[in-house]
């Protein structure tokens, strides 16, 4: 069952080099067996539409996204992350204590202004970083490469985000790889 990579894209060693069970990422112990392997059929071998291919249905696309937020979740998620910092929780606690008339030293709005300033400044910084990430993701996803088209029997330019698992990609010398 041992094939050279040019003969077949499916190669499974007869046994693992380590004898005994192997831990998975989740901490579950298993031996390597056929259900833990992937068989990827090159897309030109299939005789159906590009988006009905088994690789398209079974695996994720090639588009990347490194952003943390979207417009709907920015405010709640950003506040959630900021209030996981002990300093922010401490200063909000001080503001709450300052609201009690017996321990009040200054008006609560004066106590809240520095904390609000830090929260808004951090939110603006996070928004700018996320916009920069989104712009870089778009640049990478829209880069082009040459992918084999079985209908025209030639390579054609395609954006990286549209590459599917099993596509045959032409890579020239010193060119970046369009997939993980």
PDB file of C-alpha atoms in Angstrom:
ATOM      1  CA  UNK A   1       0.000   0.000   0.000  1.00  0.00           C
ATOM      2  CA  UNK A   2       3.080   2.235  -0.182  1.00  0.00           C
ATOM      3  CA  UNK A   3       2.986   4.460  -3.303  1.00  0.00           C
ATOM      4  CA  UNK A   4       5.251   7.204  -4.473  1.00  0.00           C
ATOM      5  CA  UNK A   5       3.631  10.659  -4.477  1.00  0.00           C
ATOM      6  CA  UNK A   6       3.754  10.880  -8.283  1.00  0.00           C
ATOM      7  CA  UNK A   7       1.871   7.624  -8.652  1.00  0.00           C
ATOM      8  CA  UNK A   8      -0.893   8.387  -6.183  1.00  0.00           C
ATOM      9  CA  UNK A   9      -1.928  11.163  -3.833  1.00  0.00           C
ATOM     10  CA  UNK A  10      -3.048   8.542  -1.315  1.00  0.00           C
ATOM     11  CA  UNK A  11      -0.233   7.187   0.808  1.00  0.00           C
ATOM     12  CA  UNK A  12      -0.661   5.718   4.259  1.00  0.00           C
ATOM     13  CA  UNK A  13       2.299   4.138   6.014  1.00  0.00           C
ATOM     14  CA  UNK A  14       1.702   0.512   6.983  1.00  0.00           C
ATOM     15  CA  UNK A  15       2.348   1.387  10.628  1.00  0.00           C
ATOM     16  CA  UNK A  16       3.159   4.470  12.616  1.00  0.00           C
ATOM     17  CA  UNK A  17       6.833   4.872  13.604  1.00  0.00           C
ATOM     18  CA  UNK A  18       5.831   5.073  17.272  1.00  0.00           C
ATOM     19  CA  UNK A  19       4.503   1.836  18.702  1.00  0.00           C
ATOM     20  CA  UNK A  20       1.428   2.262  20.857  1.00  0.00           C
ATOM     21  CA  UNK A  21      -1.476   4.653  21.025  1.00  0.00           C
ATOM     22  CA  UNK A  22      -1.052   8.300  20.050  1.00  0.00           C
ATOM     23  CA  UNK A  23      -2.761  11.190  21.841  1.00  0.00           C
ATOM     24  CA  UNK A  24      -4.982  13.425  19.771  1.00  0.00           C
ATOM     25  CA  UNK A  25      -5.369  17.151  20.331  1.00  0.00           C
ATOM     26  CA  UNK A  26      -8.498  16.586  22.407  1.00  0.00           C
ATOM     27  CA  UNK A  27      -6.687  14.124  24.668  1.00  0.00           C
ATOM     28  CA  UNK A  28      -8.475  11.069  23.282  1.00  0.00           C
ATOM     29  CA  UNK A  29      -6.248   8.082  22.615  1.00  0.00           C
ATOM     30  CA  UNK A  30      -6.556   6.279  19.311  1.00  0.00           C
ATOM     31  CA  UNK A  31      -4.529   4.281  16.839  1.00  0.00           C
ATOM     32  CA  UNK A  32      -4.216   5.538  13.311  1.00  0.00           C
ATOM     33  CA  UNK A  33      -6.715   3.695  11.182  1.00  0.00           C
ATOM     34  CA  UNK A  34      -8.461   4.338   7.848  1.00  0.00           C
ATOM     35  CA  UNK A  35     -11.236   6.530   9.252  1.00  0.00           C
ATOM     36  CA  UNK A  36      -8.603   9.034  10.474  1.00  0.00           C
ATOM     37  CA  UNK A  37      -7.106   9.464   6.982  1.00  0.00           C
ATOM     38  CA  UNK A  38      -8.261  11.674   4.122  1.00  0.00           C
ATOM     39  CA  UNK A  39      -8.580  10.627   0.515  1.00  0.00           C
ATOM     40  CA  UNK A  40      -8.522  13.668  -1.743  1.00  0.00           C
ATOM     41  CA  UNK A  41      -9.431  13.078  -5.363  1.00  0.00           C
ATOM     42  CA  UNK A  42      -8.025  15.675  -7.778  1.00  0.00           C
ATOM     43  CA  UNK A  43     -10.878  17.842  -9.043  1.00  0.00           C
ATOM     44  CA  UNK A  44     -10.143  17.402 -12.782  1.00  0.00           C
ATOM     45  CA  UNK A  45     -10.764  13.653 -12.316  1.00  0.00           C
ATOM     46  CA  UNK A  46     -14.388  14.259 -11.343  1.00  0.00           C
ATOM     47  CA  UNK A  47     -17.034  14.711 -14.033  1.00  0.00           C
ATOM     48  CA  UNK A  48     -19.387  17.252 -12.476  1.00  0.00           C
ATOM     49  CA  UNK A  49     -19.771  20.973 -11.877  1.00  0.00           C
ATOM     50  CA  UNK A  50     -17.045  22.699  -9.852  1.00  0.00           C
ATOM     51  CA  UNK A  51     -19.311  23.379  -6.879  1.00  0.00           C
ATOM     52  CA  UNK A  52     -20.812  19.886  -6.813  1.00  0.00           C
ATOM     53  CA  UNK A  53     -17.418  18.252  -6.297  1.00  0.00           C
ATOM     54  CA  UNK A  54     -17.039  16.024  -3.218  1.00  0.00           C
ATOM     55  CA  UNK A  55     -14.037  18.107  -2.072  1.00  0.00           C
ATOM     56  CA  UNK A  56     -16.147  21.302  -2.198  1.00  0.00           C
ATOM     57  CA  UNK A  57     -18.901  19.733  -0.125  1.00  0.00           C
ATOM     58  CA  UNK A  58     -16.613  18.014   2.400  1.00  0.00           C
ATOM     59  CA  UNK A  59     -13.856  20.608   3.031  1.00  0.00           C
ATOM     60  CA  UNK A  60     -13.790  24.336   3.757  1.00  0.00           C
ATOM     61  CA  UNK A  61     -12.874  26.914   1.156  1.00  0.00           C
ATOM     62  CA  UNK A  62      -9.512  28.661   0.858  1.00  0.00           C
ATOM     63  CA  UNK A  63     -10.619  32.129   2.015  1.00  0.00           C
ATOM     64  CA  UNK A  64      -8.873  33.348   5.148  1.00  0.00           C
ATOM     65  CA  UNK A  65     -10.189  35.635   7.849  1.00  0.00           C
ATOM     66  CA  UNK A  66      -8.028  36.831  10.732  1.00  0.00           C
ATOM     67  CA  UNK A  67     -10.440  39.491  11.990  1.00  0.00           C
ATOM     68  CA  UNK A  68     -11.830  39.308  15.507  1.00  0.00           C
ATOM     69  CA  UNK A  69     -14.952  41.409  15.092  1.00  0.00           C
ATOM     70  CA  UNK A  70     -17.805  42.171  12.724  1.00  0.00           C
ATOM     71  CA  UNK A  71     -19.988  45.300  12.945  1.00  0.00           C
ATOM     72  CA  UNK A  72     -22.666  43.479  14.942  1.00  0.00           C
ATOM     73  CA  UNK A  73     -20.356  41.982  17.589  1.00  0.00           C
ATOM     74  CA  UNK A  74     -17.770  44.749  17.957  1.00  0.00           C
ATOM     75  CA  UNK A  75     -19.136  46.559  21.032  1.00  0.00           C
ATOM     76  CA  UNK A  76     -20.171  43.512  23.123  1.00  0.00           C
ATOM     77  CA  UNK A  77     -17.066  41.478  22.317  1.00  0.00           C
ATOM     78  CA  UNK A  78     -14.705  44.408  22.811  1.00  0.00           C
ATOM     79  CA  UNK A  79     -16.235  45.221  26.209  1.00  0.00           C
ATOM     80  CA  UNK A  80     -16.053  41.531  27.140  1.00  0.00           C
ATOM     81  CA  UNK A  81     -12.337  41.453  26.324  1.00  0.00           C
ATOM     82  CA  UNK A  82     -11.618  44.736  28.107  1.00  0.00           C
ATOM     83  CA  UNK A  83     -13.355  43.677  31.301  1.00  0.00           C
ATOM     84  CA  UNK A  84     -11.198  40.573  31.467  1.00  0.00           C
ATOM     85  CA  UNK A  85      -8.344  42.879  32.455  1.00  0.00           C
ATOM     86  CA  UNK A  86      -8.067  43.140  36.210  1.00  0.00           C
ATOM     87  CA  UNK A  87      -7.204  46.850  36.138  1.00  0.00           C
ATOM     88  CA  UNK A  88     -10.444  47.757  34.343  1.00  0.00           C
ATOM     89  CA  UNK A  89     -12.514  45.693  36.784  1.00  0.00           C
ATOM     90  CA  UNK A  90     -10.732  47.365  39.723  1.00  0.00           C
ATOM     91  CA  UNK A  91     -11.446  50.889  38.469  1.00  0.00           C
ATOM     92  CA  UNK A  92     -15.113  50.082  37.773  1.00  0.00           C
ATOM     93  CA  UNK A  93     -15.318  48.717  41.345  1.00  0.00           C
ATOM     94  CA  UNK A  94     -13.861  52.000  42.636  1.00  0.00           C
ATOM     95  CA  UNK A  95     -16.502  53.918  40.642  1.00  0.00           C
ATOM     96  CA  UNK A  96     -19.258  51.735  42.157  1.00  0.00           C
ATOM     97  CA  UNK A  97     -17.908  52.353  45.659  1.00  0.00           C
ATOM     98  CA  UNK A  98     -17.742  56.082  44.879  1.00  0.00           C
ATOM     99  CA  UNK A  99     -21.477  56.013  44.066  1.00  0.00           C
ATOM    100  CA  UNK A 100     -22.303  55.099  47.687  1.00  0.00           C
ATOM    101  CA  UNK A 101     -22.983  58.426  49.480  1.00  0.00           C
ATOM    102  CA  UNK A 102     -21.248  57.347  52.686  1.00  0.00           C
ATOM    103  CA  UNK A 103     -17.894  56.732  50.896  1.00  0.00           C
ATOM    104  CA  UNK A 104     -18.231  59.297  48.133  1.00  0.00           C
ATOM    105  CA  UNK A 105     -15.135  61.449  47.667  1.00  0.00           C
ATOM    106  CA  UNK A 106     -15.852  62.941  44.235  1.00  0.00           C
ATOM    107  CA  UNK A 107     -18.874  62.959  41.952  1.00  0.00           C
ATOM    108  CA  UNK A 108     -19.173  59.529  40.232  1.00  0.00           C
ATOM    109  CA  UNK A 109     -19.013  61.086  36.752  1.00  0.00           C
ATOM    110  CA  UNK A 110     -15.579  62.530  37.542  1.00  0.00           C
ATOM    111  CA  UNK A 111     -14.396  59.101  38.718  1.00  0.00           C
ATOM    112  CA  UNK A 112     -15.793  57.434  35.581  1.00  0.00           C
ATOM    113  CA  UNK A 113     -14.166  59.797  33.058  1.00  0.00           C
ATOM    114  CA  UNK A 114     -10.644  58.258  33.102  1.00  0.00           C
ATOM    115  CA  UNK A 115     -12.027  54.710  32.834  1.00  0.00           C
ATOM    116  CA  UNK A 116     -14.376  55.711  30.011  1.00  0.00           C
ATOM    117  CA  UNK A 117     -11.486  57.435  28.227  1.00  0.00           C
ATOM    118  CA  UNK A 118      -9.322  54.273  28.454  1.00  0.00           C
ATOM    119  CA  UNK A 119     -12.197  52.031  27.308  1.00  0.00           C
ATOM    120  CA  UNK A 120     -12.973  54.253  24.296  1.00  0.00           C
ATOM    121  CA  UNK A 121      -9.293  54.628  23.385  1.00  0.00           C
ATOM    122  CA  UNK A 122      -8.756  50.858  23.530  1.00  0.00           C
ATOM    123  CA  UNK A 123     -11.917  50.257  21.474  1.00  0.00           C
ATOM    124  CA  UNK A 124     -10.712  52.678  18.778  1.00  0.00           C
ATOM    125  CA  UNK A 125      -7.293  50.979  18.713  1.00  0.00           C
ATOM    126  CA  UNK A 126      -8.925  47.533  18.402  1.00  0.00           C
ATOM    127  CA  UNK A 127     -11.232  48.779  15.615  1.00  0.00           C
ATOM    128  CA  UNK A 128      -8.295  50.188  13.644  1.00  0.00           C
ATOM    129  CA  UNK A 129      -6.316  46.940  14.074  1.00  0.00           C
ATOM    130  CA  UNK A 130      -9.319  44.906  12.927  1.00  0.00           C
ATOM    131  CA  UNK A 131      -9.813  47.112   9.867  1.00  0.00           C
ATOM    132  CA  UNK A 132      -6.136  46.638   8.987  1.00  0.00           C
ATOM    133  CA  UNK A 133      -6.532  42.857   9.349  1.00  0.00           C
ATOM    134  CA  UNK A 134      -9.628  42.899   7.127  1.00  0.00           C
ATOM    135  CA  UNK A 135      -7.763  44.893   4.463  1.00  0.00           C
ATOM    136  CA  UNK A 136      -4.795  42.467   4.509  1.00  0.00           C
ATOM    137  CA  UNK A 137      -7.167  39.461   4.383  1.00  0.00           C
ATOM    138  CA  UNK A 138      -8.838  40.950   1.314  1.00  0.00           C
ATOM    139  CA  UNK A 139      -5.447  41.496  -0.328  1.00  0.00           C
ATOM    140  CA  UNK A 140      -4.409  37.881   0.275  1.00  0.00           C
ATOM    141  CA  UNK A 141      -7.784  36.393  -0.704  1.00  0.00           C
ATOM    142  CA  UNK A 142      -7.864  38.354  -3.976  1.00  0.00           C
ATOM    143  CA  UNK A 143      -4.350  37.427  -5.091  1.00  0.00           C
ATOM    144  CA  UNK A 144      -4.346  35.278  -8.225  1.00  0.00           C
ATOM    145  CA  UNK A 145      -2.700  32.044  -9.299  1.00  0.00           C
ATOM    146  CA  UNK A 146      -3.074  29.548 -12.149  1.00  0.00           C
ATOM    147  CA  UNK A 147      -5.486  26.630 -11.642  1.00  0.00           C
ATOM    148  CA  UNK A 148      -6.149  23.801 -14.101  1.00  0.00           C
ATOM    149  CA  UNK A 149      -9.494  24.076 -15.864  1.00  0.00           C
ATOM    150  CA  UNK A 150     -10.654  20.701 -17.189  1.00  0.00           C
ATOM    151  CA  UNK A 151     -13.246  22.291 -19.498  1.00  0.00           C
ATOM    152  CA  UNK A 152     -10.683  24.297 -21.504  1.00  0.00           C
ATOM    153  CA  UNK A 153      -7.725  21.943 -20.817  1.00  0.00           C
ATOM    154  CA  UNK A 154      -5.456  24.765 -19.742  1.00  0.00           C
ATOM    155  CA  UNK A 155      -4.475  26.752 -16.667  1.00  0.00           C
ATOM    156  CA  UNK A 156      -6.535  29.855 -15.913  1.00  0.00           C
ATOM    157  CA  UNK A 157      -6.151  32.668 -13.401  1.00  0.00           C
ATOM    158  CA  UNK A 158      -8.208  32.327 -10.265  1.00  0.00           C
ATOM    159  CA  UNK A 159      -8.394  34.220  -6.962  1.00  0.00           C
ATOM    160  CA  UNK A 160      -6.940  32.378  -3.970  1.00  0.00           C
ATOM    161  CA  UNK A 161     -10.255  32.452  -2.119  1.00  0.00           C
ATOM    162  CA  UNK A 162     -11.911  30.416  -4.904  1.00  0.00           C
ATOM    163  CA  UNK A 163      -9.399  27.544  -4.871  1.00  0.00           C
ATOM    164  CA  UNK A 164     -10.889  24.237  -3.736  1.00  0.00           C
ATOM    165  CA  UNK A 165      -9.292  21.216  -2.111  1.00  0.00           C
ATOM    166  CA  UNK A 166      -8.089  18.976  -4.940  1.00  0.00           C
ATOM    167  CA  UNK A 167      -7.464  21.752  -7.499  1.00  0.00           C
ATOM    168  CA  UNK A 168      -4.264  21.446  -9.503  1.00  0.00           C
ATOM    169  CA  UNK A 169      -2.342  24.685  -8.998  1.00  0.00           C
ATOM    170  CA  UNK A 170       0.638  25.797 -11.107  1.00  0.00           C
ATOM    171  CA  UNK A 171       3.364  27.342  -8.938  1.00  0.00           C
ATOM    172  CA  UNK A 172       6.262  29.146 -10.603  1.00  0.00           C
ATOM    173  CA  UNK A 173       9.703  29.720  -9.125  1.00  0.00           C
ATOM    174  CA  UNK A 174       9.712  31.936  -5.978  1.00  0.00           C
ATOM    175  CA  UNK A 175       5.911  32.195  -5.997  1.00  0.00           C
ATOM    176  CA  UNK A 176       3.856  32.061  -2.806  1.00  0.00           C
ATOM    177  CA  UNK A 177       1.664  29.037  -2.179  1.00  0.00           C
ATOM    178  CA  UNK A 178      -2.026  29.909  -2.388  1.00  0.00           C
ATOM    179  CA  UNK A 179      -3.213  27.294   0.118  1.00  0.00           C
ATOM    180  CA  UNK A 180      -2.286  25.843   3.482  1.00  0.00           C
TER     181      UNK A 180
END
